[in-house]
Each structure stands twice: as structure tokens, then as C-alpha cells.
PDB file of C-alpha atoms in Angstrom:
ATOM      1  CA  MET A 134     -86.496  12.199  46.055  1.00 53.00           C
ATOM      2  CA  SER A 135     -82.828  11.486  46.895  1.00 67.00           C
ATOM      3  CA  GLN A 136     -82.009   9.598  50.069  1.00 87.00           C
ATOM      4  CA  THR A 137     -79.190  10.616  52.413  1.00 91.00           C
ATOM      5  CA  ALA A 138     -76.488   8.082  53.273  1.00 93.00           C
ATOM      6  CA  ASN A 139     -73.643   7.993  55.803  1.00 95.00           C
ATOM      7  CA  ILE A 140     -70.247   6.891  54.528  1.00 96.00           C
ATOM      8  CA  THR A 141     -67.293   5.867  56.731  1.00 96.00           C
ATOM      9  CA  ILE A 142     -63.817   5.318  55.283  1.00 97.00           C
ATOM     10  CA  TYR A 143     -61.049   3.483  57.171  1.00 97.00           C
ATOM     11  CA  LEU A 144     -57.465   3.710  55.898  1.00 98.00           C
ATOM     12  CA  GLN A 145     -55.501   0.708  57.121  1.00 98.00           C
ATOM     13  CA  ALA A 146     -51.765   0.287  56.693  1.00 98.00           C
ATOM     14  CA  VAL A 147     -51.132  -3.065  55.008  1.00 97.00           C
ATOM     15  CA  GLY A 148     -50.128  -5.348  57.872  1.00 96.00           C
ATOM     16  CA  GLY A 149     -50.785  -2.647  60.465  1.00 97.00           C
ATOM     17  CA  HIS A 150     -53.235  -0.271  62.137  1.00 98.00           C
ATOM     18  CA  PHE A 151     -55.455   2.472  60.772  1.00 98.00           C
ATOM     19  CA  LEU A 152     -53.644   5.712  59.889  1.00 98.00           C
ATOM     20  CA  GLY A 153     -53.991   7.890  62.964  1.00 96.00           C
ATOM     21  CA  ALA A 154     -51.907  10.259  65.063  1.00 94.00           C
ATOM     22  CA  ASN A 155     -48.748   8.129  64.688  1.00 94.00           C
ATOM     23  CA  ALA A 156     -48.833   8.129  60.876  1.00 96.00           C
ATOM     24  CA  TYR A 157     -46.817  10.624  58.859  1.00 96.00           C
ATOM     25  CA  ASP A 158     -48.534  14.029  58.506  1.00 96.00           C
ATOM     26  CA  PRO A 159     -52.084  12.724  59.122  1.00 96.00           C
ATOM     27  CA  SER A 160     -53.601  16.223  58.929  1.00 95.00           C
ATOM     28  CA  ASN A 161     -52.887  16.191  55.181  1.00 97.00           C
ATOM     29  CA  ILE A 162     -54.591  12.887  54.399  1.00 98.00           C
ATOM     30  CA  LEU A 163     -57.212  13.759  51.774  1.00 98.00           C
ATOM     31  CA  ILE A 164     -60.323  11.753  50.851  1.00 98.00           C
ATOM     32  CA  SER A 165     -63.005  12.588  48.302  1.00 97.00           C
ATOM     33  CA  LEU A 166     -65.893  10.826  46.578  1.00 97.00           C
ATOM     34  CA  LYS A 167     -66.622  11.604  42.931  1.00 96.00           C
ATOM     35  CA  TYR A 168     -70.068  10.727  41.564  1.00 94.00           C
ATOM     36  CA  ALA A 169     -73.034  12.190  39.702  1.00 90.00           C
ATOM     37  CA  GLY A 170     -73.783  14.425  42.694  1.00 87.00           C
ATOM     38  CA  GLY A 171     -70.349  16.075  42.378  1.00 91.00           C
ATOM     39  CA  LYS A 172     -67.027  15.695  44.141  1.00 94.00           C
ATOM     40  CA  ILE A 173     -67.561  15.455  47.900  1.00 95.00           C
ATOM     41  CA  LYS A 174     -64.698  16.003  50.357  1.00 96.00           C
ATOM     42  CA  ILE A 175     -64.706  13.499  53.215  1.00 97.00           C
ATOM     43  CA  PRO A 176     -62.994  14.903  56.329  1.00 97.00           C
ATOM     44  CA  TYR A 177     -60.373  12.643  57.932  1.00 97.00           C
ATOM     45  CA  VAL A 178     -59.991  14.079  61.415  1.00 92.00           C
ATOM     46  CA  VAL A 179     -57.177  12.907  63.694  1.00 94.00           C
ATOM     47  CA  THR A 180     -57.363  14.226  67.251  1.00 90.00           C
ATOM     48  CA  PRO A 181     -54.233  13.448  69.315  1.00 84.00           C
ATOM     49  CA  TYR A 182     -54.943  11.775  72.650  1.00 86.00           C
ATOM     50  CA  PHE A 183     -58.558  11.112  71.601  1.00 91.00           C
ATOM     51  CA  THR A 184     -58.915   9.218  68.328  1.00 92.00           C
ATOM     52  CA  ASP A 185     -57.363   5.757  68.354  1.00 94.00           C
ATOM     53  CA  ASP A 186     -55.977   3.740  65.444  1.00 96.00           C
ATOM     54  CA  GLY A 187     -57.905   0.524  66.042  1.00 95.00           C
ATOM     55  CA  ASN A 188     -58.023  -2.345  68.501  1.00 95.00           C
ATOM     56  CA  VAL A 189     -56.061  -5.556  67.940  1.00 95.00           C
ATOM     57  CA  SER A 190     -57.497  -8.963  68.823  1.00 94.00           C
ATOM     58  CA  PRO A 191     -56.723 -12.575  67.828  1.00 93.00           C
ATOM     59  CA  ASN A 192     -60.460 -13.020  67.276  1.00 93.00           C
ATOM     60  CA  PHE A 193     -62.380 -11.988  64.154  1.00 93.00           C
ATOM     61  CA  THR A 194     -65.742 -10.309  64.795  1.00 90.00           C
ATOM     62  CA  ASP A 195     -68.265 -10.188  61.955  1.00 89.00           C
ATOM     63  CA  GLY A 196     -69.118  -6.639  60.952  1.00 85.00           C
ATOM     64  CA  ALA A 197     -66.476  -5.103  63.212  1.00 87.00           C
ATOM     65  CA  SER A 198     -63.078  -6.561  62.266  1.00 93.00           C
ATOM     66  CA  SER A 199     -61.162  -5.433  59.207  1.00 95.00           C
ATOM     67  CA  PHE A 200     -60.681  -7.993  56.452  1.00 94.00           C
ATOM     68  CA  LEU A 201     -56.938  -7.132  56.473  1.00 95.00           C
ATOM     69  CA  PRO A 202     -55.110  -9.268  59.050  1.00 95.00           C
ATOM     70  CA  ILE A 203     -51.928  -8.417  60.932  1.00 95.00           C
ATOM     71  CA  ILE A 204     -49.534 -11.336  60.480  1.00 92.00           C
ATOM     72  CA  THR A 205     -46.456 -11.686  62.690  1.00 92.00           C
ATOM     73  CA  ILE A 206     -43.823 -14.013  61.252  1.00 88.00           C
ATOM     74  CA  PRO A 207     -42.470 -16.947  63.317  1.00 84.00           C
ATOM     75  CA  GLN A 208     -39.731 -16.067  65.776  1.00 78.00           C
ATOM     76  CA  PRO A 209     -36.782 -18.213  66.890  1.00 74.00           C
ATOM     77  CA  MET A 210     -37.246 -20.304  70.003  1.00 62.00           C
ATOM     78  CA  PRO A 211     -37.939 -19.840  72.841  1.00 58.00           C
ATOM     79  CA  ALA A 212     -40.245 -17.077  71.587  1.00 55.00           C
ATOM     80  CA  VAL A 213     -43.064 -17.537  69.076  1.00 54.00           C
ATOM     81  CA  GLN A 214     -42.540 -20.604  66.854  1.00 66.00           C
ATOM     82  CA  THR A 215     -45.458 -20.135  64.446  1.00 77.00           C
ATOM     83  CA  ALA A 216     -46.901 -17.125  62.666  1.00 82.00           C
ATOM     84  CA  SER A 217     -49.567 -15.319  64.670  1.00 88.00           C
ATOM     85  CA  ILE A 218     -52.608 -13.631  63.154  1.00 93.00           C
ATOM     86  CA  ASN A 219     -54.455 -10.697  64.677  1.00 95.00           C
ATOM     87  CA  PHE A 220     -57.378  -8.609  63.476  1.00 96.00           C
ATOM     88  CA  LEU A 221     -58.102  -4.902  63.730  1.00 97.00           C
ATOM     89  CA  SER A 222     -61.475  -3.492  64.732  1.00 96.00           C
ATOM     90  CA  ALA A 223     -62.864   0.007  65.250  1.00 94.00           C
ATOM     91  CA  ASP A 224     -64.764   1.671  68.071  1.00 91.00           C
ATOM     92  CA  PHE A 225     -66.548   5.040  68.243  1.00 90.00           C
ATOM     93  CA  THR A 226     -63.255   6.934  68.749  1.00 94.00           C
ATOM     94  CA  THR A 227     -61.339   5.171  65.957  1.00 95.00           C
ATOM     95  CA  VAL A 228     -59.991   7.469  63.247  1.00 96.00           C
ATOM     96  CA  ALA A 229     -61.993   7.407  60.005  1.00 97.00           C
ATOM     97  CA  GLY A 230     -63.249   9.620  57.223  1.00 97.00           C
ATOM     98  CA  LYS A 231     -66.941  10.379  57.698  1.00 96.00           C
ATOM     99  CA  ALA A 232     -69.532  12.266  55.667  1.00 95.00           C
ATOM    100  CA  SER A 233     -73.180  12.292  54.639  1.00 94.00           C
ATOM    101  CA  ILE A 234     -74.039  12.280  50.938  1.00 93.00           C
ATOM    102  CA  LYS A 235     -77.126  12.523  48.771  1.00 92.00           C
ATOM    103  CA  LEU A 236     -77.602   9.189  47.057  1.00 92.00           C
ATOM    104  CA  PRO A 237     -78.314   8.973  43.335  1.00 91.00           C
ATOM    105  CA  THR A 238     -81.776   7.846  42.273  1.00 91.00           C
ATOM    106  CA  VAL A 239     -80.312   4.827  40.440  1.00 93.00           C
ATOM    107  CA  VAL A 240     -77.423   2.453  41.165  1.00 95.00           C
ATOM    108  CA  GLU A 241     -74.149   4.168  40.320  1.00 95.00           C
ATOM    109  CA  PHE A 242     -70.428   3.356  40.348  1.00 96.00           C
ATOM    110  CA  ALA A 243     -68.698   6.197  42.182  1.00 96.00           C
ATOM    111  CA  GLU A 244     -64.954   6.710  42.641  1.00 97.00           C
ATOM    112  CA  LEU A 245     -63.249   7.073  46.004  1.00 97.00           C
ATOM    113  CA  LEU A 246     -59.979   9.060  45.823  1.00 98.00           C
ATOM    114  CA  VAL A 247     -57.379   9.084  48.607  1.00 98.00           C
ATOM    115  CA  SER A 248     -54.057  10.925  48.984  1.00 98.00           C
ATOM    116  CA  VAL A 249     -51.696   9.816  51.781  1.00 98.00           C
ATOM    117  CA  PRO A 250     -48.563  11.927  52.493  1.00 97.00           C
ATOM    118  CA  THR A 251     -45.151  10.236  52.628  1.00 96.00           C
ATOM    119  CA  THR A 252     -41.703  11.328  53.790  1.00 94.00           C
ATOM    120  CA  SER A 253     -40.504  11.200  50.162  1.00 90.00           C
ATOM    121  CA  GLY A 254     -42.450  14.394  49.460  1.00 89.00           C
ATOM    122  CA  LYS A 255     -44.938  12.744  47.099  1.00 93.00           C
ATOM    123  CA  PRO A 256     -48.211  11.191  48.299  1.00 96.00           C
ATOM    124  CA  ILE A 257     -49.519   7.679  47.777  1.00 96.00           C
ATOM    125  CA  LEU A 258     -52.608   7.990  45.561  1.00 97.00           C
ATOM    126  CA  LEU A 259     -55.387   5.416  45.903  1.00 97.00           C
ATOM    127  CA  SER A 260     -58.578   4.950  43.921  1.00 96.00           C
ATOM    128  CA  GLN A 261     -61.451   2.539  44.506  1.00 96.00           C
ATOM    129  CA  SER A 262     -64.847   2.068  42.920  1.00 96.00           C
ATOM    130  CA  VAL A 263     -67.869   2.285  45.209  1.00 96.00           C
ATOM    131  CA  ILE A 264     -71.346   1.060  44.281  1.00 96.00           C
ATOM    132  CA  LEU A 265     -73.940   3.557  45.476  1.00 95.00           C
ATOM    133  CA  ASN A 266     -77.351   2.007  45.911  1.00 94.00           C
ATOM    134  CA  PRO A 267     -80.342   4.340  46.447  1.00 93.00           C
ATOM    135  CA  ALA A 268     -81.784   1.743  48.857  1.00 92.00           C
ATOM    136  CA  GLN A 269     -78.618   1.517  51.029  1.00 93.00           C
ATOM    137  CA  PRO A 270     -78.217   4.249  53.676  1.00 94.00           C
ATOM    138  CA  GLU A 271     -74.913   3.134  55.306  1.00 94.00           C
ATOM    139  CA  TYR A 272     -71.474   2.483  53.781  1.00 95.00           C
ATOM    140  CA  LYS A 273     -68.341   1.301  55.578  1.00 95.00           C
ATOM    141  CA  ILE A 274     -65.224   0.906  53.436  1.00 96.00           C
ATOM    142  CA  THR A 275     -61.666  -0.092  54.372  1.00 96.00           C
ATOM    143  CA  LEU A 276     -58.849   0.837  51.985  1.00 97.00           C
ATOM    144  CA  PRO A 277     -55.430  -0.817  52.315  1.00 97.00           C
ATOM    145  CA  VAL A 278     -52.519   1.633  52.305  1.00 98.00           C
ATOM    146  CA  PRO A 279     -49.272  -0.067  51.207  1.00 97.00           C
ATOM    147  CA  GLY A 280     -45.750   1.096  51.949  1.00 97.00           C
ATOM    148  CA  LEU A 281     -43.361   1.721  54.825  1.00 97.00           C
ATOM    149  CA  TYR A 282     -42.810   4.947  56.757  1.00 97.00           C
ATOM    150  CA  LEU A 283     -39.101   5.874  56.486  1.00 97.00           C
ATOM    151  CA  SER A 284     -37.464   8.852  58.165  1.00 93.00           C
ATOM    152  CA  ALA A 285     -33.742   9.581  58.166  1.00 86.00           C
ATOM    153  CA  SER A 286     -31.550   9.890  61.214  1.00 79.00           C
ATOM    154  CA  SER A 287     -28.439  12.074  61.458  1.00 73.00           C
ATOM    155  CA  ILE A 288     -25.267  10.867  59.731  1.00 74.00           C
ATOM    156  CA  SER A 289     -21.921  10.990  61.509  1.00 79.00           C
ATOM    157  CA  LYS A 290     -20.074   7.684  61.722  1.00 85.00           C
ATOM    158  CA  MET A 291     -23.235   5.727  60.923  1.00 88.00           C
ATOM    159  CA  VAL A 292     -25.948   5.618  58.280  1.00 92.00           C
ATOM    160  CA  SER A 293     -29.288   5.230  60.018  1.00 93.00           C
ATOM    161  CA  VAL A 294     -32.969   5.285  59.145  1.00 94.00           C
ATOM    162  CA  PHE A 295     -36.177   4.805  61.110  1.00 95.00           C
ATOM    163  CA  VAL A 296     -38.444   2.161  59.540  1.00 96.00           C
ATOM    164  CA  LYS A 297     -42.067   1.901  60.623  1.00 96.00           C
ATOM    165  CA  MET A 298     -45.369   0.661  59.273  1.00 97.00           C
ATOM    166  CA  MET A 299     -47.438   3.303  57.462  1.00 97.00           C
ATOM    167  CA  CYS A 300     -49.525   3.659  60.630  1.00 97.00           C
ATOM    168  CA  GLY A 301     -46.371   4.608  62.527  1.00 96.00           C
ATOM    169  CA  CYS A 302     -46.269   1.281  64.371  1.00 95.00           C
ATOM    170  CA  ALA A 303     -42.757   0.553  65.609  1.00 93.00           C
ATOM    171  CA  VAL A 304     -40.469  -2.291  64.613  1.00 93.00           C
ATOM    172  CA  THR A 305     -38.965  -4.103  67.606  1.00 90.00           C
ATOM    173  CA  PRO A 306     -36.867  -7.246  68.211  1.00 86.00           C
ATOM    174  CA  GLY A 307     -40.164  -9.139  68.274  1.00 79.00           C
ATOM    175  CA  PRO A 308     -43.260  -9.996  70.344  1.00 80.00           C
ATOM    176  CA  PRO A 309     -44.484  -9.089  72.867  1.00 80.00           C
ATOM    177  CA  ALA A 310     -42.956  -5.612  72.348  1.00 82.00           C
ATOM    178  CA  SER A 311     -44.784  -5.277  69.029  1.00 87.00           C
ATOM    179  CA  LEU A 312     -46.314  -7.361  66.235  1.00 92.00           C
ATOM    180  CA  TRP A 313     -43.618  -6.219  63.761  1.00 95.00           C
ATOM    181  CA  PRO A 314     -40.286  -7.979  64.415  1.00 93.00           C
ATOM    182  CA  ALA A 315     -37.048  -6.592  63.015  1.00 93.00           C
ATOM    183  CA  ASN A 316     -36.092  -9.852  61.275  1.00 92.00           C
ATOM    184  CA  ASP A 317     -39.052  -9.327  58.896  1.00 95.00           C
ATOM    185  CA  PHE A 318     -37.338  -6.255  57.398  1.00 97.00           C
ATOM    186  CA  THR A 319     -34.404  -5.863  55.009  1.00 97.00           C
ATOM    187  CA  VAL A 320     -32.918  -2.370  54.940  1.00 97.00           C
ATOM    188  CA  TYR A 321     -30.175  -0.895  52.740  1.00 97.00           C
ATOM    189  CA  ALA A 322     -28.472   2.468  52.336  1.00 96.00           C
ATOM    190  CA  ASN A 323     -27.003   3.395  48.959  1.00 96.00           C
ATOM    191  CA  VAL A 324     -24.454   6.124  49.628  1.00 95.00           C
ATOM    192  CA  VAL A 325     -23.297   8.464  46.846  1.00 95.00           C
ATOM    193  CA  ASP A 326     -20.143  10.447  47.566  1.00 93.00           C
ATOM    194  CA  VAL A 327     -19.190  13.868  46.198  1.00 92.00           C
ATOM    195  CA  LEU A 328     -16.998  12.237  43.507  1.00 92.00           C
ATOM    196  CA  GLY A 329     -19.935  10.157  42.210  1.00 92.00           C
ATOM    197  CA  GLY A 330     -18.871   6.861  43.747  1.00 93.00           C
ATOM    198  CA  THR A 331     -21.466   4.610  45.381  1.00 94.00           C
ATOM    199  CA  THR A 332     -21.291   2.300  48.380  1.00 95.00           C
ATOM    200  CA  THR A 333     -24.104   0.050  49.583  1.00 95.00           C
ATOM    201  CA  TYR A 334     -24.539  -0.770  53.259  1.00 96.00           C
ATOM    202  CA  GLN A 335     -26.917  -3.329  54.731  1.00 97.00           C
ATOM    203  CA  LEU A 336     -28.464  -1.886  57.873  1.00 96.00           C
ATOM    204  CA  THR A 337     -29.318  -3.917  60.965  1.00 94.00           C
ATOM    205  CA  TYR A 338     -31.774  -3.242  63.747  1.00 94.00           C
ATOM    206  CA  ASP A 339     -30.233  -1.127  66.501  1.00 88.00           C
ATOM    207  CA  THR A 340     -30.837  -3.076  69.705  1.00 82.00           C
ATOM    208  CA  THR A 341     -29.600  -0.135  71.788  1.00 77.00           C
ATOM    209  CA  LYS A 342     -32.632   1.896  70.614  1.00 66.00           C
ATOM    210  CA  THR A 343     -35.342  -0.688  71.278  1.00 62.00           C
ATOM    211  CA  GLY A 344     -38.790   0.525  70.217  1.00 66.00           C
ATOM    212  CA  ASN A 345     -37.441   3.324  68.019  1.00 80.00           C
ATOM    213  CA  SER A 346     -37.458   1.320  64.769  1.00 91.00           C
ATOM    214  CA  LEU A 347     -33.881   2.376  64.023  1.00 94.00           C
ATOM    215  CA  PHE A 348     -31.747   0.469  61.500  1.00 95.00           C
ATOM    216  CA  SER A 349     -28.101   1.437  61.092  1.00 93.00           C
ATOM    217  CA  ALA A 350     -24.619   0.462  59.895  1.00 94.00           C
ATOM    218  CA  PRO A 351     -21.175   1.953  60.516  1.00 94.00           C
ATOM    219  CA  LEU A 352     -19.610   3.890  57.660  1.00 93.00           C
ATOM    220  CA  SER A 353     -16.473   2.461  56.112  1.00 91.00           C
ATOM    221  CA  PRO A 354     -13.260   4.184  57.299  1.00 90.00           C
ATOM    222  CA  LYS A 355     -12.591   4.793  53.585  1.00 90.00           C
ATOM    223  CA  GLN A 356     -15.971   6.432  52.980  1.00 89.00           C
ATOM    224  CA  LYS A 357     -15.545   9.718  51.111  1.00 91.00           C
ATOM    225  CA  LYS A 358     -17.638  12.786  51.863  1.00 90.00           C
ATOM    226  CA  ILE A 359     -21.311  11.944  51.329  1.00 92.00           C
ATOM    227  CA  LYS A 360     -23.514  13.727  48.803  1.00 93.00           C
ATOM    228  CA  SER A 361     -26.738  11.724  49.234  1.00 93.00           C
ATOM    229  CA  VAL A 362     -28.122   8.533  50.737  1.00 95.00           C
ATOM    230  CA  THR A 363     -31.001   6.485  49.333  1.00 95.00           C
ATOM    231  CA  TYR A 364     -32.599   4.250  51.935  1.00 96.00           C
ATOM    232  CA  THR A 365     -34.702   1.266  50.885  1.00 97.00           C
ATOM    233  CA  ALA A 366     -36.651  -1.058  53.172  1.00 97.00           C
ATOM    234  CA  ILE A 367     -38.693  -4.171  52.424  1.00 98.00           C
ATOM    235  CA  GLN A 368     -41.010  -6.079  54.735  1.00 97.00           C
ATOM    236  CA  LYS A 369     -40.614  -9.674  53.611  1.00 93.00           C
ATOM    237  CA  SER A 370     -43.963 -11.010  54.845  1.00 92.00           C
ATOM    238  CA  THR A 371     -46.157  -8.423  53.107  1.00 93.00           C
ATOM    239  CA  GLY A 372     -44.029  -7.087  50.259  1.00 94.00           C
ATOM    240  CA  ASN A 373     -44.394  -3.600  51.709  1.00 95.00           C
ATOM    241  CA  TYR A 374     -41.522  -1.338  50.739  1.00 95.00           C
ATOM    242  CA  GLY A 375     -40.360   2.194  51.290  1.00 95.00           C
ATOM    243  CA  VAL A 376     -37.749   4.528  49.777  1.00 95.00           C
ATOM    244  CA  LEU A 377     -36.264   7.718  51.143  1.00 95.00           C
ATOM    245  CA  VAL A 378     -33.608   9.982  49.598  1.00 93.00           C
ATOM    246  CA  ASP A 379     -31.559  12.095  52.020  1.00 90.00           C
ATOM    247  CA  THR A 380     -29.526  14.809  50.293  1.00 86.00           C
ATOM    248  CA  LEU A 381     -26.750  16.351  52.346  1.00 79.00           C
TER     249      LEU A 381
END
């Protein structure tokens, strides 16, 4: 007779928190498990002001902390001089995908499928093998979600883009405001004008909008009317990157 098992899936932004209410379009995060028993949908429920996206601590706790650390690069004196490492753990209100499944009668390799929405209009698709053991009634799995969360700002005399971690965690000038300092990110805007010409601008963190993750650069006085802007951002410490095309 088949046993019933509980499965819990955590989706953690690489270098950040779990994907909760601050992530992009969390209501459309989709998780499913495909195995001999069929394709099972695993609900990923985000409740604003109730579910949290994990708890950060410098200490690692066996069985509770995620294996993915949050690394903050060294900052110039007199702030942090060495990289700091923190760990993310979950509590009973932490966002996760949860379901009960009927286990197979023999050991089986199942496939976990995840779709994470992005501002580019196409989702990040993730797949991971899961070993289902008929003698194991509990499963807790953490999947890393790579990328950066980019959203465009209005264009007038500036090109600007908001750059966040996939969890929606903000970039700031550095600790203690957040664990993601602006000098860990390189951001560019490739501007295409209506005549087909291109101009590349390197964007810098906007210190007048502290906490808003805004990177911007002034447009050249010679800039022709803009047709589209392609924003690219790279987090140097993790290799995370994001791309966003803004068509005007």
C-alpha cells in the first residue's frame, strides 16, 4: 500500500531571500512534481503581511538554514572591511510550496518543475531531480533561483532602471541598510534611437533615492529620440545577471 509523504519546496534567490511578497508577480510562480503517480501541482501561496521570506542570521543551524549563503562583499573603510556571510532559515510562516503526495512503492527519480515570472515577459524555468523513497515520509527541498529583478523607470533627461535581487531585496549604498551594496553591481543601458543609432550609458547608483535600488545616468545632450532601451545588470560576486528591454 502506498505511503503518503509531505513535500516542502523553498525557492531562494541566489544570494538573497526566498521568493515572497517582494518578488516579481509571486502569484504566478508555478511548481509541479512529475512522477509515476502523475503530475502533481504544488501550491506556492504568498500572503502579504503574513508569509515572510526567511530569517537572516550569521549562524548556520543544522536542518533549518539554507545551504545557499548570502555573501556581502567587502566595503571601503570605515565600514565593513571583509566579506560577511549570512544564512537564511525558515519558520512556520515562511513562504514555500507545500503538498502531500502518494509515494511510489519503489525508489523513483521524480522531476520537480518550477516556473518563475520575470519582468522580461518570459519565465525562468527550473528542473531538478528528486529521489522518492517509499520509506521517507518528509521532503524539504531548496531550489536556487538565479537572476536579477529589473524594472524600468520613466525616461526624460535620464535613463534609469531599478535593480533588485530576485526576492525583491533592495540594493543600497551598503551595510547596515542592506546586505546588497551598490558597488557589487554593474549596470548599463544600450539606447537605440529612431534612426537606428546606438549609445551605451553606464548607470550609477542614485544616492538621492536610497533604498529604491535605482541606477541612472543623464542622457547626452546630443541624444536623438529614443526607440528602445536595453538594460543589463550584473552582480559581480554571484554572477547573477538580468536584462530588460523597454520599448518606447
